[in-house]
Short mmCIF file of C-alpha atoms and ligand atoms in Angstrom, two decimals:
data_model
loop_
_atom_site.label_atom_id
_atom_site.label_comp_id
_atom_site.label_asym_id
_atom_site.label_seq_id
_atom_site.Cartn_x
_atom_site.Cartn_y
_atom_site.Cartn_z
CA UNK A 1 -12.39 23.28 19.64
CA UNK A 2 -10.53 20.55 17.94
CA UNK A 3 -11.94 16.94 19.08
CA UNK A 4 -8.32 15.05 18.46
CA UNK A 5 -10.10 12.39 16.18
CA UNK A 6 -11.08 15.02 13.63
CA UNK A 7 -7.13 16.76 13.45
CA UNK A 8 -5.38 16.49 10.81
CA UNK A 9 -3.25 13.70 10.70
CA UNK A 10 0.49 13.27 9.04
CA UNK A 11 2.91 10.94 7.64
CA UNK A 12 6.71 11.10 8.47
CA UNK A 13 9.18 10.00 6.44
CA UNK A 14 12.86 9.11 7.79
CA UNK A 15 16.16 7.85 5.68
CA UNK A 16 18.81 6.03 7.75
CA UNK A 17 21.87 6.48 6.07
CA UNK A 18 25.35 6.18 7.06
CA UNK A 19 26.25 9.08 8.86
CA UNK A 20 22.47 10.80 9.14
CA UNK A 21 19.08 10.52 9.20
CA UNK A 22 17.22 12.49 7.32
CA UNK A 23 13.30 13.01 7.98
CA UNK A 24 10.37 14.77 6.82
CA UNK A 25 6.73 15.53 6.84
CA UNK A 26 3.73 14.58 4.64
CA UNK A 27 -0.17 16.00 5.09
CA UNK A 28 -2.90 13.76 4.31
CA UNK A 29 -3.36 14.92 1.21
CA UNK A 30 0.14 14.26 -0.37
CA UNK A 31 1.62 18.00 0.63
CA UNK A 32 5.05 18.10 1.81
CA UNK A 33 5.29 20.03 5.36
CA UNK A 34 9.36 20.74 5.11
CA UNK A 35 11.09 22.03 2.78
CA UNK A 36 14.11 21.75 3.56
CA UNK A 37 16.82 19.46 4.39
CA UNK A 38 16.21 17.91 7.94
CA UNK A 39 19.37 15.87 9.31
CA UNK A 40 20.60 14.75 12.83
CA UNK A 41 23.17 11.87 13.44
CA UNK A 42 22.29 8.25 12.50
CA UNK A 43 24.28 6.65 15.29
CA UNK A 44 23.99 3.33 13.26
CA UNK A 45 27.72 2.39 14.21
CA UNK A 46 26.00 2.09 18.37
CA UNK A 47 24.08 -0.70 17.19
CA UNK A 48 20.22 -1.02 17.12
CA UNK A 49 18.87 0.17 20.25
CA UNK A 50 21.12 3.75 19.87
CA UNK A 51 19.95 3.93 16.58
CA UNK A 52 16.47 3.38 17.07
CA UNK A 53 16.81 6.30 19.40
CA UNK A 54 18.34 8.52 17.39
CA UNK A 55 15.53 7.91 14.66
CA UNK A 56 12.78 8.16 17.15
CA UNK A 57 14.57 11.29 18.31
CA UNK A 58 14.82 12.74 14.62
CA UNK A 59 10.75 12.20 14.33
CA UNK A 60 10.45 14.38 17.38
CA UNK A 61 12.31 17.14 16.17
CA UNK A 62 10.82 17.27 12.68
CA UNK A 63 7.22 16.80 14.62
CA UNK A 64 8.33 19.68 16.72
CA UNK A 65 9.21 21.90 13.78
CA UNK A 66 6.17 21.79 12.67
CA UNK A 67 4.46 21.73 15.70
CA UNK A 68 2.63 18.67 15.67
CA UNK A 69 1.90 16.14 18.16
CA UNK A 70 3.03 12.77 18.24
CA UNK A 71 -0.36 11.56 18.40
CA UNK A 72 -1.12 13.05 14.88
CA UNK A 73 1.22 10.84 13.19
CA UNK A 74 -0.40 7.63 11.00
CA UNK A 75 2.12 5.99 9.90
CA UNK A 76 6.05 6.15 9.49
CA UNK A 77 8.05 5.65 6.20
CA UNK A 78 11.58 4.07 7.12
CA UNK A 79 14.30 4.13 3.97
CA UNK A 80 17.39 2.57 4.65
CA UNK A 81 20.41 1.28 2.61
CA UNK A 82 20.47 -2.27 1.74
CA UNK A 83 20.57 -5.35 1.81
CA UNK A 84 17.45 -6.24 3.88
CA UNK A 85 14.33 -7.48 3.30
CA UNK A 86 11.08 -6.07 1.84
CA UNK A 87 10.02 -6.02 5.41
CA UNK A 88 13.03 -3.94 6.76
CA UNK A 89 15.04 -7.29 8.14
CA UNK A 90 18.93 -6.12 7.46
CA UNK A 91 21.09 -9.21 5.87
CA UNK A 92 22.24 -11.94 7.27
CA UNK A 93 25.60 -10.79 6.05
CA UNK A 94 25.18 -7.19 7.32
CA UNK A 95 25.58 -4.72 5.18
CA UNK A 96 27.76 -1.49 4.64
CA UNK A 97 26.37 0.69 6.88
CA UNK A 98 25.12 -2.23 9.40
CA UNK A 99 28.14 -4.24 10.17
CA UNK A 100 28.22 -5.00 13.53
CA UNK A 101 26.98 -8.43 14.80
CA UNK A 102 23.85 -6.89 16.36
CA UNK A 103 22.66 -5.52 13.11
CA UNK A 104 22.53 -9.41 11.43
CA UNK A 105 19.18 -10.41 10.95
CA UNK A 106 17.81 -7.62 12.57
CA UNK A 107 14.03 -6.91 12.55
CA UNK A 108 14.47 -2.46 11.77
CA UNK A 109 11.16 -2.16 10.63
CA UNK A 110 9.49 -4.31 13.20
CA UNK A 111 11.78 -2.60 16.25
CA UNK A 112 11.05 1.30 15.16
CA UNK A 113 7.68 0.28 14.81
CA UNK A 114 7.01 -1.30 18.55
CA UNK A 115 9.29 1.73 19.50
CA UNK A 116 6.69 4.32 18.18
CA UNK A 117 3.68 1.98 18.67
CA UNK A 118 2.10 3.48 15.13
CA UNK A 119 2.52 1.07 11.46
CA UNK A 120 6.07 1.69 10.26
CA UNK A 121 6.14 1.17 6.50
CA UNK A 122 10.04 0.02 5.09
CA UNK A 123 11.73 0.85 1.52
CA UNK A 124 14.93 0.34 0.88
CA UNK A 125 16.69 3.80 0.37
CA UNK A 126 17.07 3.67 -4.09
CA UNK A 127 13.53 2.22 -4.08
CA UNK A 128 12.42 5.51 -1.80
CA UNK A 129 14.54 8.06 -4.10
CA UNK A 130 13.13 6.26 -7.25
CA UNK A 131 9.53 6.84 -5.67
CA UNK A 132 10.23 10.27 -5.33
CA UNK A 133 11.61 11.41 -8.62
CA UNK A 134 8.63 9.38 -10.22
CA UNK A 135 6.01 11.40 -7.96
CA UNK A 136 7.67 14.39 -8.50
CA UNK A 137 8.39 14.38 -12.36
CA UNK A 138 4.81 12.96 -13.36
CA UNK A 139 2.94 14.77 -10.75
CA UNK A 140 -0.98 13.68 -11.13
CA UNK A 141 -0.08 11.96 -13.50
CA UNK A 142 2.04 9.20 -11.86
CA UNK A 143 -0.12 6.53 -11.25
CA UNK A 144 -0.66 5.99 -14.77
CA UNK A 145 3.39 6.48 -15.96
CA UNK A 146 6.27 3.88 -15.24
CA UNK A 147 9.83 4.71 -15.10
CA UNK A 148 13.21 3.67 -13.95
CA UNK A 149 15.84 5.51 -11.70
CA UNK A 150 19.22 5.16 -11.82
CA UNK A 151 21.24 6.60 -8.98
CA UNK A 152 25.36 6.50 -8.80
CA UNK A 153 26.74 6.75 -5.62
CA UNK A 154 29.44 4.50 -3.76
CA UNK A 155 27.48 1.63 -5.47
CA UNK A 156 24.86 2.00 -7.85
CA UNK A 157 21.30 2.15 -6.52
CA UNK A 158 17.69 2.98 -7.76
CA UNK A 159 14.16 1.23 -8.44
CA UNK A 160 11.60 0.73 -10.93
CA UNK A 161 8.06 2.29 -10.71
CA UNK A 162 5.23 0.94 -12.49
CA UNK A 163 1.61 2.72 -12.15
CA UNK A 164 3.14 4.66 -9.59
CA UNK A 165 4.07 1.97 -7.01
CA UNK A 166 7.49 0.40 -6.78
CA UNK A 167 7.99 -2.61 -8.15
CA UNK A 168 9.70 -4.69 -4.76
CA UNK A 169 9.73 -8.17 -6.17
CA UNK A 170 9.58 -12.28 -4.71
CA UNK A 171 12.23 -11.35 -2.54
CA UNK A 172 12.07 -7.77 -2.02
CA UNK A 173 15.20 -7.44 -4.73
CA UNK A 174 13.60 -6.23 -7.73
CA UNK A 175 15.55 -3.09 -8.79
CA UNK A 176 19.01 -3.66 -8.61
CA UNK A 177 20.01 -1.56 -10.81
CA UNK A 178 23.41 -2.05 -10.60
CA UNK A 179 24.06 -5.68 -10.66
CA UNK A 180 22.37 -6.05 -14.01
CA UNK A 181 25.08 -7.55 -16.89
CA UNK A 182 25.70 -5.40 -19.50
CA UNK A 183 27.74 -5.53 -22.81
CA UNK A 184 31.25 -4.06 -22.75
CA UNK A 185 32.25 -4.66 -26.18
CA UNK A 186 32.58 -0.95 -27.57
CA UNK A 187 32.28 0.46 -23.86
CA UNK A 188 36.28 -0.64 -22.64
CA UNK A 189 39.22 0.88 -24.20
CA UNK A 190 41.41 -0.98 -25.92
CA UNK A 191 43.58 -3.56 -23.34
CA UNK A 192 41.04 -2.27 -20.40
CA UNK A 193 40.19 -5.06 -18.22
CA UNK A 194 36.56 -6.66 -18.00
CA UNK A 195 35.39 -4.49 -14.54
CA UNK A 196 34.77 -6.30 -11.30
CA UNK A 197 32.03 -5.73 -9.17
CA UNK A 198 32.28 -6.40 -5.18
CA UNK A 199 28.48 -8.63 -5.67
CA UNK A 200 31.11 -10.80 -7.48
CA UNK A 201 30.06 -10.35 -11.02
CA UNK A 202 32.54 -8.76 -13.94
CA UNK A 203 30.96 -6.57 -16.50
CA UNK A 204 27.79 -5.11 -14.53
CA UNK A 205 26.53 -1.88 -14.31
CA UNK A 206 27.85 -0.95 -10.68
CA UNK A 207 31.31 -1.87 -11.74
CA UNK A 208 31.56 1.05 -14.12
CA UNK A 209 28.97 3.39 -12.87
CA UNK A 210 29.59 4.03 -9.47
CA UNK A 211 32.35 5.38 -6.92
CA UNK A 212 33.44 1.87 -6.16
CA UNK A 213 33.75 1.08 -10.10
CA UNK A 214 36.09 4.41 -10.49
CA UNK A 215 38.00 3.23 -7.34
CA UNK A 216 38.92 -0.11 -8.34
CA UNK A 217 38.31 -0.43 -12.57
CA UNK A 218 38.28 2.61 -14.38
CA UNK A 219 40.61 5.10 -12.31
CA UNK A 220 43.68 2.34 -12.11
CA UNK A 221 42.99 1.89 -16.01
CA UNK A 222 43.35 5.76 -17.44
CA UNK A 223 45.98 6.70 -15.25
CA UNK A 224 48.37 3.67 -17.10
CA UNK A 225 46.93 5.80 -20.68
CA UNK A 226 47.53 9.53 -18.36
CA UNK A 227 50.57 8.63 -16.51
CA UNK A 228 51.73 11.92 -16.20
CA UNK A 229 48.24 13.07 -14.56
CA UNK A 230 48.22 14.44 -11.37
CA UNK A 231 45.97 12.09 -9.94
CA UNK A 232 48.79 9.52 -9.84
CA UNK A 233 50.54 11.75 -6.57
CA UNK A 234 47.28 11.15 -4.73
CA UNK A 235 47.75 9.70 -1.41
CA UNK A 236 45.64 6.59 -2.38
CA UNK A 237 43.48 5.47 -5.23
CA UNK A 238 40.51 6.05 -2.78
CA UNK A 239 41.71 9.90 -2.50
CA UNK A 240 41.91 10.27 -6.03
CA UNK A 241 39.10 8.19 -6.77
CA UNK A 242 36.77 10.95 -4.74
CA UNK A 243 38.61 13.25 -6.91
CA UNK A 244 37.62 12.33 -10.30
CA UNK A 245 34.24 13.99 -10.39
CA UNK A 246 36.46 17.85 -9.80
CA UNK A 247 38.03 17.26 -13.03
CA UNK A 248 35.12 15.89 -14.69
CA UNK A 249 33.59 19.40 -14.10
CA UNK A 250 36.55 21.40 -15.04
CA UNK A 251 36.57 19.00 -18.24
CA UNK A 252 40.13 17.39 -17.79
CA UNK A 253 40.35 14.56 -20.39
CA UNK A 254 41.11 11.56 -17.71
CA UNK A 255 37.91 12.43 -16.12
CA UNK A 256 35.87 13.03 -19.62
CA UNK A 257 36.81 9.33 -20.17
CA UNK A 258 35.27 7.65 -17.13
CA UNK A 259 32.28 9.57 -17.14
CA UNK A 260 31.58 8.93 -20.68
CA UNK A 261 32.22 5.33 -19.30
CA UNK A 262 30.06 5.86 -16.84
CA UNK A 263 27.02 7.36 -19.38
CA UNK A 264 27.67 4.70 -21.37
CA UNK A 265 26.88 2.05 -18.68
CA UNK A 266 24.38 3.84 -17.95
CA UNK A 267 22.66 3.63 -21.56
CA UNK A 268 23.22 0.61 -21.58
CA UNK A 269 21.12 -0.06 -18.51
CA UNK A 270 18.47 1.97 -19.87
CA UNK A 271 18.28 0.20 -23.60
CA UNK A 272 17.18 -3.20 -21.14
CA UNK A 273 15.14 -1.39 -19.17
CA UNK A 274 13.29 -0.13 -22.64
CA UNK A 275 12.71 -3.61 -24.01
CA UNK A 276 11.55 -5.10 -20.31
CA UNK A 277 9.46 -2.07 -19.04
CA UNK A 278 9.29 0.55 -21.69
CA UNK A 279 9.11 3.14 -19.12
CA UNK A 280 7.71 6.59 -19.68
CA UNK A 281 10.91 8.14 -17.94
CA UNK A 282 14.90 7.17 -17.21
CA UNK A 283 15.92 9.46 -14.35
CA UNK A 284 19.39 9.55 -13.18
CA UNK A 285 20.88 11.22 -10.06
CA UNK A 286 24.00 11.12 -7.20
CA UNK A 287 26.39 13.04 -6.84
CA UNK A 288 26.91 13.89 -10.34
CA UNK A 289 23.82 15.31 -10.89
CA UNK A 290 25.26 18.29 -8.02
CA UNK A 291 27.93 19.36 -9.90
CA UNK A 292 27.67 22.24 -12.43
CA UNK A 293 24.50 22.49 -14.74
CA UNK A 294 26.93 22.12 -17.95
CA UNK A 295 28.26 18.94 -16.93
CA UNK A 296 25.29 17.39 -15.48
CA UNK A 297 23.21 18.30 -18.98
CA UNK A 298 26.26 16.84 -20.69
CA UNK A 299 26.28 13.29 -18.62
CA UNK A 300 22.53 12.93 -19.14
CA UNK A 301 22.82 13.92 -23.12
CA UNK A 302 25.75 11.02 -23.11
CA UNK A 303 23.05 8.86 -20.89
CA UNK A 304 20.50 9.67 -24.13
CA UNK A 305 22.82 9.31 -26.87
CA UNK A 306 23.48 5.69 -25.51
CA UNK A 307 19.84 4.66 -24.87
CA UNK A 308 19.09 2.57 -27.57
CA UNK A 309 15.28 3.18 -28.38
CA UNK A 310 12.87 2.57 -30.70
CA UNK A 311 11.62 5.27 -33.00
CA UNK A 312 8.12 4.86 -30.79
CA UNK A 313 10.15 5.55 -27.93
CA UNK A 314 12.13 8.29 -28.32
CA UNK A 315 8.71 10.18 -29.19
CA UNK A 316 7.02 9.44 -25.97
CA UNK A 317 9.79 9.38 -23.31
CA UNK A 318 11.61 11.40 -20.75
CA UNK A 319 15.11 11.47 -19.60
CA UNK A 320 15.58 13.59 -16.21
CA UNK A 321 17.55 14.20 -13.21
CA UNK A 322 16.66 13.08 -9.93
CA UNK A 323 15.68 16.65 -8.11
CA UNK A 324 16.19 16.80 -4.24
CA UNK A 325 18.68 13.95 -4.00
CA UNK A 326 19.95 14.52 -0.28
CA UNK A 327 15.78 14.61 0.66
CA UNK A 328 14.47 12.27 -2.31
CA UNK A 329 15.27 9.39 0.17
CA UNK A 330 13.01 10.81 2.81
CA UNK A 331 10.36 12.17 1.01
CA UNK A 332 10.19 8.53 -0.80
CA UNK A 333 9.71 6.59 2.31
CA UNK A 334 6.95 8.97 3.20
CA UNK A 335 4.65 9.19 -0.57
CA UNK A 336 5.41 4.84 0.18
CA UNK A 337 4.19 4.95 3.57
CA UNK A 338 0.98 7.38 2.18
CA UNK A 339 0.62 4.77 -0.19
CA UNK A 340 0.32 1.77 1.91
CA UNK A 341 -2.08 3.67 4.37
CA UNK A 342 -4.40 4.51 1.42
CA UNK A 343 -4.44 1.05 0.34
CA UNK A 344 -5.05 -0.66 3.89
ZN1 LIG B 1 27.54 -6.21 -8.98
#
């Protein structure tokens, strides 16, 4: 007979993104429990309380799954996009995915946790996904390695890992990634414009490594040096923008340009991250990193070849991409939420 203090407890991890939540399941000892990808709708356009629903209802389901009982659960790993807090409080401002009023200033972490009456542990989703490749690439080794992850999506997210624990920062904003300055001499074309980013700076890493960047710096740039491409009949630059990465795989020249841009930037982010952190690995991933193995060894070769690193370095170092991106999120709020319990 099991007494219920003596079964074996779990950890659940659960990424709020735009669309869905994605959750999973970790055992005491650090084994994941799913291994697959677990989604159901986010509902974060209903405001808070729908939302917090919807999460608590995604825990259920991945509990039932697995058949587990709520009351085995010790603590819950919540990822979400940014920008909030390091305690889970979304922006004053709101945020992509949190726009409505109600979502201003709004305590996540501190609601889902009353919710679900167990401690509810909150990372912010790039932080989570850097967590994971980290734990995943190192192994038993990752509390003594440090690394950086670089992740290109709509903006450009990620984290830094030192000793195996992310590095959150004063304010909760260490590790972003992509509004870090970077040179551009010898990374525009000739005539190309300095690149804006939407956080208001020119000439940072999101504005040329991301979707947004391709949307509104590179994209409108080649197609004035490809005017006959066939991009230009898209319905919108936001269309054709989504487009870009399709001929980037089937190696049309347009495309070769901004993701060499894009590897570039990328490099470029790394060769500061060598001199600050000197991290044992630079791991990249989005939606890149899914299309076909031959391009995605090619970007991360172009990523290498514009690391700048010292002789010491290169010897000791691993590039890598980010495996598991659609349940890195996930898994990442979980290993953080393992963490905390282990250290409380
Ligand atoms: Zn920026």
């Amino acid at each position: 007979m099991n007494s219920r203090g003596r079964e074996p407890w779990v950890v659940v991890g659960l990424d709020n993104g735009g669309t869905s939540n994605s959750a999973t399941l970790l055992d005491s000892r650090g084994r994941f429990l799913v291994n697959e990808l677990f989604e159901s709708p986010s509902r974060v356009r209903e405001g808070p309380e729908v939302a917090i629903g919807a999460l608590v209802e995604s825990l259920d389901r991945v509990l039932a799954l697995t058949d587990r009982p709520r009351g085995s659960v010790r603590a819950v790993g919540l990822g979400t996009p940014g920008p909030a807090s390091a305690e889970g409080v979304i922006s004053a401002r709101g945020a992509t995915n949190f726009s409505e009023a109600a979502w201003h200033r709004f305590d996540f972490r501190g609601a889902l946790e009353r919710r679900l009456g167990v401690p509810v542990i909150y990372s912010n989703d790039g932080n989570a996904a850097a967590l994971y490749a980290h734990d995943s690439y190192f192994g038993r080794e990752a509390t003594v390695r440090s690394s950086i992850s670089a992740i290109v999506g709509t903006g450009l997210g990620g984290g830094v890992i030192e000793a195996g624990r992310v590095v959150r920062g004063a304010a909760g904003m260490a590790g972003e990634l992509g509004h870090v300055h970077i040179p551009m001499e010898g990374l525009l074309a000739e005539g190309q414009p300095i690149p804006q980013c939407n956080c208001g700076f020119a000439g940072d890493v999101e504005s040329v490594a991301s979707l947004t960047g391709i949307q509104n710096n590179l994209l409108p740039y080649w197609l004035t040096r490809f005017p006959d491409h066939e991009l230009t009949t898209a319905e919108s630059i936001v269309e054709a923008a989504k487009l870009v990465r399709g001929y980037g795989v089937a190696g049309d020249p347009l495309a070769t340009e901004i993701f060499r841009q894009q590897a570039m930037a990328l490099g470029r982010l790394f060769t500061i991250a060598s001199n600050f952190l000197d991290p044992d690995g630079y791991f990249v991933g989005g939606g890149v990193v899914e299309a076909s193995s031959s391009f995605r060894e090619w970007f991360l070769a172009e990523i290498r070849e514009n690391t700048s690193l010292r002789e010491e370095q290169a010897d000791v170092v691993s590039f890598a991409l980010i495996p598991d991106l659609d349940m890195a999120g996930a898994r990442g709020a979980a290993l953080a939420a393992l963490q905390w319990l282990e250290s409380s």
